[in-house]
mmCIF file of C-alpha atoms and ligand atoms in Angstrom:
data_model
loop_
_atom_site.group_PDB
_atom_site.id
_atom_site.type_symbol
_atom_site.label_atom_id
_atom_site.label_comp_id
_atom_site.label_asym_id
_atom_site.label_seq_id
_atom_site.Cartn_x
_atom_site.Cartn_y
_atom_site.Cartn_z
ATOM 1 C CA UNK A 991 31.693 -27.333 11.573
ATOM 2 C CA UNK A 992 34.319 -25.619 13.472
ATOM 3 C CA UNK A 993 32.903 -23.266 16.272
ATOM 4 C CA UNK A 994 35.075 -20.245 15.148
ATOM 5 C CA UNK A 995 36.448 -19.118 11.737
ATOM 6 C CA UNK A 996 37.551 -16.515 9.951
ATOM 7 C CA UNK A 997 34.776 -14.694 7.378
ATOM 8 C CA UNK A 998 37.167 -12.823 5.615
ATOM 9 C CA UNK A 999 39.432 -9.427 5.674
ATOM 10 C CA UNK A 1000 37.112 -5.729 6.056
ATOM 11 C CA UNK A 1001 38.241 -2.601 4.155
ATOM 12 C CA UNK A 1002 40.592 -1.626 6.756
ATOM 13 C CA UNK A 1003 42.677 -4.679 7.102
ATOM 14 C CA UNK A 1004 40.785 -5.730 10.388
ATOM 15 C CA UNK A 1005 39.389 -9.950 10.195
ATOM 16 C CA UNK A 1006 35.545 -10.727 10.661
ATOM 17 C CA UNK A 1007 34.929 -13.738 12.466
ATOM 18 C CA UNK A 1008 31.661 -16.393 12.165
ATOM 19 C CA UNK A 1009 30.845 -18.125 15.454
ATOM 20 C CA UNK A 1010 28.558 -21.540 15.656
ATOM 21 C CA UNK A 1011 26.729 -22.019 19.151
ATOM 22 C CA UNK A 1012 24.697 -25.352 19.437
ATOM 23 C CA UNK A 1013 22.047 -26.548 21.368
ATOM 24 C CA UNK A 1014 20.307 -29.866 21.274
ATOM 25 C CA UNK A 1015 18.952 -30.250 17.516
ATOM 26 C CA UNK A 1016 19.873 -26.106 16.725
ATOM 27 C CA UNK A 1017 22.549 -24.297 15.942
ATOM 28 C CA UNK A 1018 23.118 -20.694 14.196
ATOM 29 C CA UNK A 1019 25.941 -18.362 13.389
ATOM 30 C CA UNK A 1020 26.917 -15.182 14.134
ATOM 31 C CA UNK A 1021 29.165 -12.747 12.546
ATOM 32 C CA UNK A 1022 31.410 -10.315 14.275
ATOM 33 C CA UNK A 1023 30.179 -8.424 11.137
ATOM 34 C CA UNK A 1024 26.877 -5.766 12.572
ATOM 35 C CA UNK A 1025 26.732 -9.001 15.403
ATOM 36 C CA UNK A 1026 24.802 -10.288 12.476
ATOM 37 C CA UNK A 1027 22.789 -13.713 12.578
ATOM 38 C CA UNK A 1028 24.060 -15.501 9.338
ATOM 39 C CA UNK A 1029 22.012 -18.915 9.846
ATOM 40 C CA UNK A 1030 19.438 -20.180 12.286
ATOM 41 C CA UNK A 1031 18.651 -23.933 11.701
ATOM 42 C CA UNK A 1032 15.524 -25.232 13.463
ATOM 43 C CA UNK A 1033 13.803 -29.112 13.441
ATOM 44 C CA UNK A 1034 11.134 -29.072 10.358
ATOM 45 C CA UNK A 1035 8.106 -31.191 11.341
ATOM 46 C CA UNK A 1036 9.945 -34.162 10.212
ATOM 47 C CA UNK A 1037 12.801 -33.609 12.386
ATOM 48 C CA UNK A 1038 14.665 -31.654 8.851
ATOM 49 C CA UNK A 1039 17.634 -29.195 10.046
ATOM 50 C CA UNK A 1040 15.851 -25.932 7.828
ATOM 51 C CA UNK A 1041 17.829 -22.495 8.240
ATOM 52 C CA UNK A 1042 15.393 -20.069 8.612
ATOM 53 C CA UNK A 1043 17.344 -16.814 8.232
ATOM 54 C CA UNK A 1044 18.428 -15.048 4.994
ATOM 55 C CA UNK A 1045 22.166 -14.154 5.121
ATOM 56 C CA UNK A 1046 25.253 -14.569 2.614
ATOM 57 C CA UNK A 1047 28.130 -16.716 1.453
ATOM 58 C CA UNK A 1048 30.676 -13.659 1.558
ATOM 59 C CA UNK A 1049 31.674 -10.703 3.597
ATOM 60 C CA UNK A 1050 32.085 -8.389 0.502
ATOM 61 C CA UNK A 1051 28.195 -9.741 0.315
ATOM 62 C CA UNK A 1052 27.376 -8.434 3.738
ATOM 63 C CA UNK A 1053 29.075 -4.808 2.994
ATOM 64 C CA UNK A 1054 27.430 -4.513 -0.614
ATOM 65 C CA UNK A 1055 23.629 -5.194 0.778
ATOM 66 C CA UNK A 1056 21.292 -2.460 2.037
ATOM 67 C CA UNK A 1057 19.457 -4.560 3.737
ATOM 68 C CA UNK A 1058 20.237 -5.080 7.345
ATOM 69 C CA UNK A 1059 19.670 -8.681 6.802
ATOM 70 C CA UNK A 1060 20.282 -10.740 10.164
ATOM 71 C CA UNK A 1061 22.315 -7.392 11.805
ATOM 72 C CA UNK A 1062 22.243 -5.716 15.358
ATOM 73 C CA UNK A 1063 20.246 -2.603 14.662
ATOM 74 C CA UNK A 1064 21.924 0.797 17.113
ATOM 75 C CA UNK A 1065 21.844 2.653 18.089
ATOM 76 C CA UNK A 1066 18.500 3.777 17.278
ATOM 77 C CA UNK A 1067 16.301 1.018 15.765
ATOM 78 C CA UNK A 1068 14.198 1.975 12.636
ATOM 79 C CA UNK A 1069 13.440 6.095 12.084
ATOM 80 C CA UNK A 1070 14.152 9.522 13.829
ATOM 81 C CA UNK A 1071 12.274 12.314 11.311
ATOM 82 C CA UNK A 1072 14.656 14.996 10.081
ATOM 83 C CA UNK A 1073 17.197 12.893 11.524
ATOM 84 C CA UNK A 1074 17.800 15.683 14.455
ATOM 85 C CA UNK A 1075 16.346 15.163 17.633
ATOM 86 C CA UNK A 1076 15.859 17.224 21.089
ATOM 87 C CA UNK A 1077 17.612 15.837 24.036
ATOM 88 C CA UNK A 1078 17.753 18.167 27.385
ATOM 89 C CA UNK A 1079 16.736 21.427 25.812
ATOM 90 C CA UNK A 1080 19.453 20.724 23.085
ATOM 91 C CA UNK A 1081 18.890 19.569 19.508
ATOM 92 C CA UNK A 1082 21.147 16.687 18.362
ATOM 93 C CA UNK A 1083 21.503 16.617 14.990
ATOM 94 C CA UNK A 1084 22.018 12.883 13.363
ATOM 95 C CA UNK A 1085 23.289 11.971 9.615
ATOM 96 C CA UNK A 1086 20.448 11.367 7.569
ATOM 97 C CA UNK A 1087 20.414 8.072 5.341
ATOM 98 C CA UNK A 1088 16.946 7.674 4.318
ATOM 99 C CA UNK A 1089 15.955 10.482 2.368
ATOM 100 C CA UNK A 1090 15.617 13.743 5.245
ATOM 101 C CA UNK A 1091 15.724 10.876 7.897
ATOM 102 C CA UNK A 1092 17.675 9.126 9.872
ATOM 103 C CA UNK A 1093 17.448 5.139 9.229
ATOM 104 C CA UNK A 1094 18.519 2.346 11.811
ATOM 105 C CA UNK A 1095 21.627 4.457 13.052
ATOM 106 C CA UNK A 1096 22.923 5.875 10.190
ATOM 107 C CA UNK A 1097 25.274 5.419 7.265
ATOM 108 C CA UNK A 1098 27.847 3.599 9.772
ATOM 109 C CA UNK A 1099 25.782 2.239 12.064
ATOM 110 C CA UNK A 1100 26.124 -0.872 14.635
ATOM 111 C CA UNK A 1101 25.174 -3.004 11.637
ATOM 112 C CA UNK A 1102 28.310 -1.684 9.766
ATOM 113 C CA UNK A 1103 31.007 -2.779 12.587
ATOM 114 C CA UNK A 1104 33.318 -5.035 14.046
ATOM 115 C CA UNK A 1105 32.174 -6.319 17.311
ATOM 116 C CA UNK A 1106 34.586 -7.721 19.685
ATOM 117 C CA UNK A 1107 34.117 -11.325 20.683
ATOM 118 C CA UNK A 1108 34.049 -10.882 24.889
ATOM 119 C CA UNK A 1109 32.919 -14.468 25.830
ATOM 120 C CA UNK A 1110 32.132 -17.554 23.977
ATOM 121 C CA UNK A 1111 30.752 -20.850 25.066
ATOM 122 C CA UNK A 1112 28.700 -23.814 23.426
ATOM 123 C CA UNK A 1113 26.136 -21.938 23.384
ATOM 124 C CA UNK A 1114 26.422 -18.344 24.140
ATOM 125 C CA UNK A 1115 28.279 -15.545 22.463
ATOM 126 C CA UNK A 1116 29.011 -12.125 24.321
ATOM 127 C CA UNK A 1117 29.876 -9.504 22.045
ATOM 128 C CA UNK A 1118 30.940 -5.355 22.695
ATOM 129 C CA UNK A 1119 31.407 -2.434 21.333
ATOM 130 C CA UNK A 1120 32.084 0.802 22.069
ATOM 131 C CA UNK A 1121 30.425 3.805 20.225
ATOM 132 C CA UNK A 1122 32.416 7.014 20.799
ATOM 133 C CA UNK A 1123 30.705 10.099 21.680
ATOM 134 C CA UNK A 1124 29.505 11.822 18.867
ATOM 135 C CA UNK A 1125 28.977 8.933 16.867
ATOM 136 C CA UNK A 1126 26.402 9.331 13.849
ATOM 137 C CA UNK A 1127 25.415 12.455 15.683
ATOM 138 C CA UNK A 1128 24.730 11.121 19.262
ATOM 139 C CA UNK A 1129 25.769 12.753 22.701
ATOM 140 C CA UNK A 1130 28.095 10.441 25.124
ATOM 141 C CA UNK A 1131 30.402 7.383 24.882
ATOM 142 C CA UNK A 1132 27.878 3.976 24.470
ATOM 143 C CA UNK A 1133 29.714 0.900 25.675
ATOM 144 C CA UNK A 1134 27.184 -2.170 24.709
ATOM 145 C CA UNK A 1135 27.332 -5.486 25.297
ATOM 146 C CA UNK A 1136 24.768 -8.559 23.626
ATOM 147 C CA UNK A 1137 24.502 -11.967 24.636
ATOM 148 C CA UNK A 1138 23.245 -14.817 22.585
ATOM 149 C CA UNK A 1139 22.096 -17.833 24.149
ATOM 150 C CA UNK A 1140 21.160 -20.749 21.697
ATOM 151 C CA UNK A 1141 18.276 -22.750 23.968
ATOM 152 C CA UNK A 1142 16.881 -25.964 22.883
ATOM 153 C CA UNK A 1143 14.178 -23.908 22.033
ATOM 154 C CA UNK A 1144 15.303 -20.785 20.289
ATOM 155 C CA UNK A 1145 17.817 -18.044 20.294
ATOM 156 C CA UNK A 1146 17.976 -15.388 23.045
ATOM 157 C CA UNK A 1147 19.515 -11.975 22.714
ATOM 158 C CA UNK A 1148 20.181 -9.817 25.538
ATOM 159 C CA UNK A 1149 21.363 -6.312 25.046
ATOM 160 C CA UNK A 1150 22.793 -4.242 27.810
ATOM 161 C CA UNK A 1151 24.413 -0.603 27.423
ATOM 162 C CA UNK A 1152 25.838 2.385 28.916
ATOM 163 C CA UNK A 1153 26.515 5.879 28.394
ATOM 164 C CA UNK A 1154 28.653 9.200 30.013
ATOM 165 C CA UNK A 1155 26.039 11.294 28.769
ATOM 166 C CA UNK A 1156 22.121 11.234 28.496
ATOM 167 C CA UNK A 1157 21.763 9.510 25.096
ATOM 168 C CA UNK A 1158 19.131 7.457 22.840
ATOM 169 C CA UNK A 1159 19.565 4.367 22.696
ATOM 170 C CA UNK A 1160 17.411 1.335 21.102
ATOM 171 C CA UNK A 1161 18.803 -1.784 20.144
ATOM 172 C CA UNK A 1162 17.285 -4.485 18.121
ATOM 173 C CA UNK A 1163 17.837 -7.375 15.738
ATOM 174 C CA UNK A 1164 17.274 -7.280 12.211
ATOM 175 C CA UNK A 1165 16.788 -11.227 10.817
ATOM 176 C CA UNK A 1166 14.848 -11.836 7.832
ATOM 177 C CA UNK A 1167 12.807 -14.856 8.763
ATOM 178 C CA UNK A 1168 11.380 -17.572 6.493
ATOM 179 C CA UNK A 1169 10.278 -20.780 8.168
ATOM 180 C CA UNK A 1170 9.895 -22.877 5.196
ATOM 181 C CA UNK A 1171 13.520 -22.085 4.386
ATOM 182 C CA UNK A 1172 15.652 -19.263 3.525
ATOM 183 C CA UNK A 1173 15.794 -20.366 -0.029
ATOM 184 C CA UNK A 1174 12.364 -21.565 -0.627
ATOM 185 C CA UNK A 1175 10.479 -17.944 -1.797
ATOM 186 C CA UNK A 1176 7.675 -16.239 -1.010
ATOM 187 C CA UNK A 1177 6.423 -15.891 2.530
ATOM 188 C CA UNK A 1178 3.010 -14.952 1.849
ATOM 189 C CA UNK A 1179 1.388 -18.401 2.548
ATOM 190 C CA UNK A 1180 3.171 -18.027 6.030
ATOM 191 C CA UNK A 1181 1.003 -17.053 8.889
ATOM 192 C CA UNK A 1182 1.384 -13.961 11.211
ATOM 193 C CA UNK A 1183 0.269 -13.108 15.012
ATOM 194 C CA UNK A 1184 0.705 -9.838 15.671
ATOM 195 C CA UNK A 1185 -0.127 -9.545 19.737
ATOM 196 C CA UNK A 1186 -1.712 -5.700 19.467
ATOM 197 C CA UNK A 1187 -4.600 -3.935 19.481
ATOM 198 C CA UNK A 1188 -3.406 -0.546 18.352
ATOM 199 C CA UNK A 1189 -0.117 0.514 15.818
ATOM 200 C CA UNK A 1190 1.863 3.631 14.680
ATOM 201 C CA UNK A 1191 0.621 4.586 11.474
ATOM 202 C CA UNK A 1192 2.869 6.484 9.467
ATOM 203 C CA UNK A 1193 2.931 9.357 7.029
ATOM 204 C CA UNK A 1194 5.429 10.599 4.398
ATOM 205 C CA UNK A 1195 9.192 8.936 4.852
ATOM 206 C CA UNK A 1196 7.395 6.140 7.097
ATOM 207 C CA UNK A 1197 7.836 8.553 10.028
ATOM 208 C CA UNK A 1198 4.637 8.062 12.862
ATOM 209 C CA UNK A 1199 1.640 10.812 13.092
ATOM 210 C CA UNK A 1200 2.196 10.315 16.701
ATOM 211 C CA UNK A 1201 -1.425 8.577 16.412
ATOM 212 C CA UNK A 1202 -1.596 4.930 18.604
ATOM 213 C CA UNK A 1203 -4.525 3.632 15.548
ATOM 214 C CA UNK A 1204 -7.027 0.706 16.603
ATOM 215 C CA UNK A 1205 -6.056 -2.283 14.491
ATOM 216 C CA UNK A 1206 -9.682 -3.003 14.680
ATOM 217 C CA UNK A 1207 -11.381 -3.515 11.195
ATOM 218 C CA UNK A 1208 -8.218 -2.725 9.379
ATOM 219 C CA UNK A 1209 -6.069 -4.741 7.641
ATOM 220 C CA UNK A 1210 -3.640 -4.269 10.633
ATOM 221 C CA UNK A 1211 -5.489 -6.717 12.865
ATOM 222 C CA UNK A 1212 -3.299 -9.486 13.491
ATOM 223 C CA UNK A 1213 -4.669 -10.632 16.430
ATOM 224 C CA UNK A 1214 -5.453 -13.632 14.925
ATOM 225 C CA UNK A 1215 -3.052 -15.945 12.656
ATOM 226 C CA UNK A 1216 -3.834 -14.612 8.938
ATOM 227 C CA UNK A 1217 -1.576 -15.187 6.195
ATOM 228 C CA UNK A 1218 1.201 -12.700 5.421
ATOM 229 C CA UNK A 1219 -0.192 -12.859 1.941
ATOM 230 C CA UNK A 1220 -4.113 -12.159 2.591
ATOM 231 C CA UNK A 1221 -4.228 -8.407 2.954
ATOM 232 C CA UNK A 1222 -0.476 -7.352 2.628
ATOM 233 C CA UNK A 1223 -1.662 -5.721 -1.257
ATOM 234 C CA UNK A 1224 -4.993 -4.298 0.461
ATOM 235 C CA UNK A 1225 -6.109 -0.986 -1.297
ATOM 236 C CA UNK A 1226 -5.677 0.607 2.465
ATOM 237 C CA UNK A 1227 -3.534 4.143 2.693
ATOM 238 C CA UNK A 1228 -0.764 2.801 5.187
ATOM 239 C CA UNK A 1229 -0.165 -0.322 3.523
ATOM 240 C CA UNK A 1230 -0.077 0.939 -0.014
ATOM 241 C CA UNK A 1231 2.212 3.709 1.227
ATOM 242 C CA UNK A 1232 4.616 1.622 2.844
ATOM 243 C CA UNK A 1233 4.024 -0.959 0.101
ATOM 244 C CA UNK A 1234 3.181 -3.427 2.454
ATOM 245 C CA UNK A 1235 3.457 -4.141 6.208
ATOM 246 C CA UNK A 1236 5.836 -1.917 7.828
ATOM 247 C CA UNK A 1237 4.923 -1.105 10.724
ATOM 248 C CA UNK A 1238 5.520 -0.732 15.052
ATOM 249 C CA UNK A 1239 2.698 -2.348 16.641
ATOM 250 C CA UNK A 1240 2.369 -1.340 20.348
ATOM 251 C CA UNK A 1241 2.472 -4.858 22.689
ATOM 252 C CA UNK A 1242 -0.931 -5.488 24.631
ATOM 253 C CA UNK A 1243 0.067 -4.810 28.344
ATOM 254 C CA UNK A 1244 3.658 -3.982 27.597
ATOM 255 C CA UNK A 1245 5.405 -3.973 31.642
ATOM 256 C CA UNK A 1246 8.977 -4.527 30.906
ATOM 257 C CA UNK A 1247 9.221 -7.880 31.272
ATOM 258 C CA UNK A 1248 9.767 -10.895 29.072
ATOM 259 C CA UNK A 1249 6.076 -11.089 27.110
ATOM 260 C CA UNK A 1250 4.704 -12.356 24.141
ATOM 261 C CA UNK A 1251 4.952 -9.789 21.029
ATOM 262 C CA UNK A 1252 3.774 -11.845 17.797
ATOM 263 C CA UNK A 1253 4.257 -15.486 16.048
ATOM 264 C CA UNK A 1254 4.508 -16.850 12.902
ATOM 265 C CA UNK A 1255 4.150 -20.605 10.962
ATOM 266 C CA UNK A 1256 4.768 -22.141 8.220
ATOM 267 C CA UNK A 1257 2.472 -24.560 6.697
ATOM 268 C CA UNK A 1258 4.944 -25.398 4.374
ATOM 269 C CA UNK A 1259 7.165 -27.156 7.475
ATOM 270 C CA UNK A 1260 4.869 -26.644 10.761
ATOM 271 C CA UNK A 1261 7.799 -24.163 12.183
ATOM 272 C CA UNK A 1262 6.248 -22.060 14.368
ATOM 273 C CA UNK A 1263 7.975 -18.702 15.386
ATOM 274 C CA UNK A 1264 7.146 -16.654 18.478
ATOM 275 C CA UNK A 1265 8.682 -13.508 19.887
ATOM 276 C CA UNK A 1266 8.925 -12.428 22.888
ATOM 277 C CA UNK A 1267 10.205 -9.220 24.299
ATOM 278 C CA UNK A 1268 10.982 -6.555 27.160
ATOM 279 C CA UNK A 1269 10.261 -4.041 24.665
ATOM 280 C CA UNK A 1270 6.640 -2.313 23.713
ATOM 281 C CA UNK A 1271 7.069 -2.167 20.340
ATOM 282 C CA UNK A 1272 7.595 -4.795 17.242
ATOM 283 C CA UNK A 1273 8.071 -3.441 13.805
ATOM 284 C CA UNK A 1274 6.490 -6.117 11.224
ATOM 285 C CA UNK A 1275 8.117 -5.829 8.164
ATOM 286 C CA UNK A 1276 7.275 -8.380 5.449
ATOM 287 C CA UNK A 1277 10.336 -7.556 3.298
ATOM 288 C CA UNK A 1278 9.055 -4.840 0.593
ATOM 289 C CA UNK A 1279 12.074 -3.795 -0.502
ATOM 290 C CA UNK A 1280 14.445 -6.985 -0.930
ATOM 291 C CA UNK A 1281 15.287 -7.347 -4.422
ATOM 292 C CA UNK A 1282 17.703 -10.358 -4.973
ATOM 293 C CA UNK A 1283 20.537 -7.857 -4.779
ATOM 294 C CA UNK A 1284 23.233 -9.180 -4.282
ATOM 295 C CA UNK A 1285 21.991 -13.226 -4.024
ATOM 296 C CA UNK A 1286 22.199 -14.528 -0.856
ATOM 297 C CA UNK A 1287 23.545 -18.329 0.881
ATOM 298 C CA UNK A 1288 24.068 -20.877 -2.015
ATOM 299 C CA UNK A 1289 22.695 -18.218 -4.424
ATOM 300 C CA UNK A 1290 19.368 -17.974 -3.654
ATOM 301 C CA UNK A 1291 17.836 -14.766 -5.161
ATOM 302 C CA UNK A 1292 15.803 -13.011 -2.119
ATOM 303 C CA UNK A 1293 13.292 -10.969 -3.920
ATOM 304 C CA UNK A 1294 10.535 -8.993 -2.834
ATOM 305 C CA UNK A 1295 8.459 -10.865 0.405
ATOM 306 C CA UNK A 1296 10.952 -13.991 0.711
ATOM 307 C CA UNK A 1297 11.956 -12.952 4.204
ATOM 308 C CA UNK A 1298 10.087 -11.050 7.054
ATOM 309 C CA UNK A 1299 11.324 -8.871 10.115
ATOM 310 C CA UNK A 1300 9.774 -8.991 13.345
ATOM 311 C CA UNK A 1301 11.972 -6.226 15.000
ATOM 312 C CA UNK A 1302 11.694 -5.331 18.707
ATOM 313 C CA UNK A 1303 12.178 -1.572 19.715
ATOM 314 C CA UNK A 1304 10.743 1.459 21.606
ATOM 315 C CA UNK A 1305 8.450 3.420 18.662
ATOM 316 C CA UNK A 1306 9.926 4.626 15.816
ATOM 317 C CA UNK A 1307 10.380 8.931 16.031
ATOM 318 C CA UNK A 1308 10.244 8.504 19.965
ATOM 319 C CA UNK A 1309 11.915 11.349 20.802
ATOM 320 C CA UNK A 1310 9.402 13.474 18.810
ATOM 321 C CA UNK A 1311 6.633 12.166 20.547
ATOM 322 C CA UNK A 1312 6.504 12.358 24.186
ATOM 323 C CA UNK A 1313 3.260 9.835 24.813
ATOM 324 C CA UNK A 1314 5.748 7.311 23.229
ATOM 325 C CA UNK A 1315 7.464 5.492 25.776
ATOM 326 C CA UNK A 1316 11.201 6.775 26.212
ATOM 327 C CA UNK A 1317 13.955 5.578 24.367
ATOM 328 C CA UNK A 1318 16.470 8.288 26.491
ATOM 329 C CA UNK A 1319 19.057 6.583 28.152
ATOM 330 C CA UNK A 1320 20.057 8.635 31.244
ATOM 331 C CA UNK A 1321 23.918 9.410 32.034
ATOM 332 C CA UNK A 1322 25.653 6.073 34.414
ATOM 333 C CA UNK A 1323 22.192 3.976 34.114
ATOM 334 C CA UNK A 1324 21.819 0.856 32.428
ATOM 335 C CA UNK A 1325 19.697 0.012 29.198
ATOM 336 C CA UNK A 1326 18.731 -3.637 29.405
ATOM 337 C CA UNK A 1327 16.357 -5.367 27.139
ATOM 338 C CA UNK A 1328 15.795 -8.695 25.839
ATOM 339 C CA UNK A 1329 14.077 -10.830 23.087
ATOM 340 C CA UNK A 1330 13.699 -14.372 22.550
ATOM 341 C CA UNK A 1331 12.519 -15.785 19.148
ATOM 342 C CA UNK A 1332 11.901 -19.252 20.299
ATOM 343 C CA UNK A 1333 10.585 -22.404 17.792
ATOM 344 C CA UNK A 1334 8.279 -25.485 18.269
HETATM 345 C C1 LIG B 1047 12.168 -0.688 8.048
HETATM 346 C C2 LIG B 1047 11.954 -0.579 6.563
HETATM 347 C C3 LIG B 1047 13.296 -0.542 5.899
HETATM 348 C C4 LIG B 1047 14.045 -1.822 6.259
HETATM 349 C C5 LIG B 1047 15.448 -1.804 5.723
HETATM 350 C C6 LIG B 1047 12.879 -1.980 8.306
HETATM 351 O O1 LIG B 1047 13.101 -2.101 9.663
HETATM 352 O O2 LIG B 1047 10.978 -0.630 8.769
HETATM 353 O O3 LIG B 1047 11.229 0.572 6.245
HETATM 354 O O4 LIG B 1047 13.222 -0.432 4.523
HETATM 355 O O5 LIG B 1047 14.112 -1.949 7.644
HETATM 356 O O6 LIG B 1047 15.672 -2.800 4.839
#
């Protein structure tokens, strides 16, 4: 496979570009597409190249979805409530995509453009963008710039950014994962680690109470591997509201550095998955909403619970809630983050 090809012609004329990075026995691809990861092939048990990512054959594909599958998430990962939010004694207001709310950037966000390829190697990939100010709503120019490093282990992604003015900003990845193959259905026999003793609950449009909940005796405790399928249909409010998980779990003894967030296996192919993350938050989303529209690589129809998202992020709403930690990113300073989802 060549290391760099075209992936067809966007609306405005501009080319999208797939890069392959390899390391020992994995490799994965990235689009210049939302910096989205298209494949991810991992060693089954028996030593099997499996691709555990969903993504598509097509760029038209990519547009057409509402999914964020595999893309960069900016610059504000998951919700901000009445997509307007208060930022030095002034209110910002954003463009709403999810009903009143504001949804993983907006209409046009990261996910929706053309990164530049900066730097390219055998195994890493640096790419940029700038947002302008004003973009989607949000004060000063944002000039970001992600690194992904293919390990023998896993993939890496490093996400640095700067602004002019005080801004938001919260960067994350949005991969489907499903490590008995991104055609092979359901996840729900796939297990799920979760490392958290408290979560976010929500309430109407999925935005947080503000609450940080005990996962204690709820169906949120994933502090021990359980099956994505056990509970997910549980007659309990914030799972039959969200229709499943959906949720930011806040990471036990969260310091900023590189820690252990969650992991998941499949029994299926003894992949196991684990995150880790500068971050305090991971959003566990087991994929409620995919519908097999439009069918993803080789055709395979990704319905409901085929793929799950284990998304890194400060807390949903942040900005309305000031016990959150801060998502603000101060004028000339320098947001740097970084997650690793590493295999064994
Ligand atoms: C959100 C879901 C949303 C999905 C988009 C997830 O990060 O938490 O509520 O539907 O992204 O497909």
């Amino acid at each position: 496979m060549e290391k760099r090809r075209s992936f067809g012609i966007m609306p405005d004329g501009k080319a999208a570009e797939e890069v392959t990075l390899r390391a020992g026995e994995l490799s994965c691809s990235i689009l210049t597409y939302g910096g989205a990861v298209r494949t991810l092939r991992v060693p089954d048990q028996n030593g099997r190249p499996t691709d555990v990512v969903l993504g598509f054959d097509s760029l038209e594909d990519y547009i057409r979805q509402d999914k964020y599958i595999g893309a960069l998430i900016g610059r504000y990962a998951n919700r901000i409530g009445g997509a307007s939010f208060p930022l030095n004694g002034v209110e910002y207001p954003l463009r709403a995509n999810d009903g009143p709310n504001h949804l993983h950037g907006g209409p046009m966000g990261f996910d929706k453009q053309l990164w530049t390829v900066e730097a390219l190697t055998e195994n890493t990939l640096v790419l940029t963008l700038t947002s302008p100010d004003g973009q989607e709503g949000y004060p000063g120019k944002l000039d970001i710039k992600v690194t992904y490093t293919l390990t023998e282990c896993g993939l890496e992604i490093d996400y640095e950014a700067k602004s002019d003015r005080d801004t938001l900003c919260n960067l994350t990845n949005h991969s489907y994962f499903n490590l008995s193959g991104h055609d092979s259905g359901s996840i729900s026999d796939q297990q799920i680690q979760v490392f958290a003793d408290r979560y976010t609950p929500t309430g109407p449009g999925s935005i947080p109470t503000g609450e940080l909940a005990p996962v204690e005796g709820t169906p949120m405790d994933l502090r021990v591997p359980t099956p994505i399928g056990d509970h997910v249909d549980d007659g309990f409010d914030q799972l039959t509201l969200a229709g499943g998980y959906d949720h930011n779990w806040v990471i036990k003894g969260w310091d900023g550095t590189l820690r252990p967030a969650a992991r998941a296996w499949s029994p299926r192919t003894g992949i196991t998955l684990e995150v880790l993350t500068t971050l305090p938050g991971i959003q566990f989303y087991s994929g409620n909403y995919l519908d097999g529209c439009p069918a993803g690589k080789g055709g395979a129809p990704y319905a409901k619970r085929w793929g799950f998202c284990l998304e890194t992020q400060f807390f949903p709403d942040s900005p309305h809630h000031p016990a959150f930690p801060s998502s603000v990113l101060k004028k000339d300073t320098v947001y740097h983050q970084k997650t690793y989802y590493r295999f064994q």
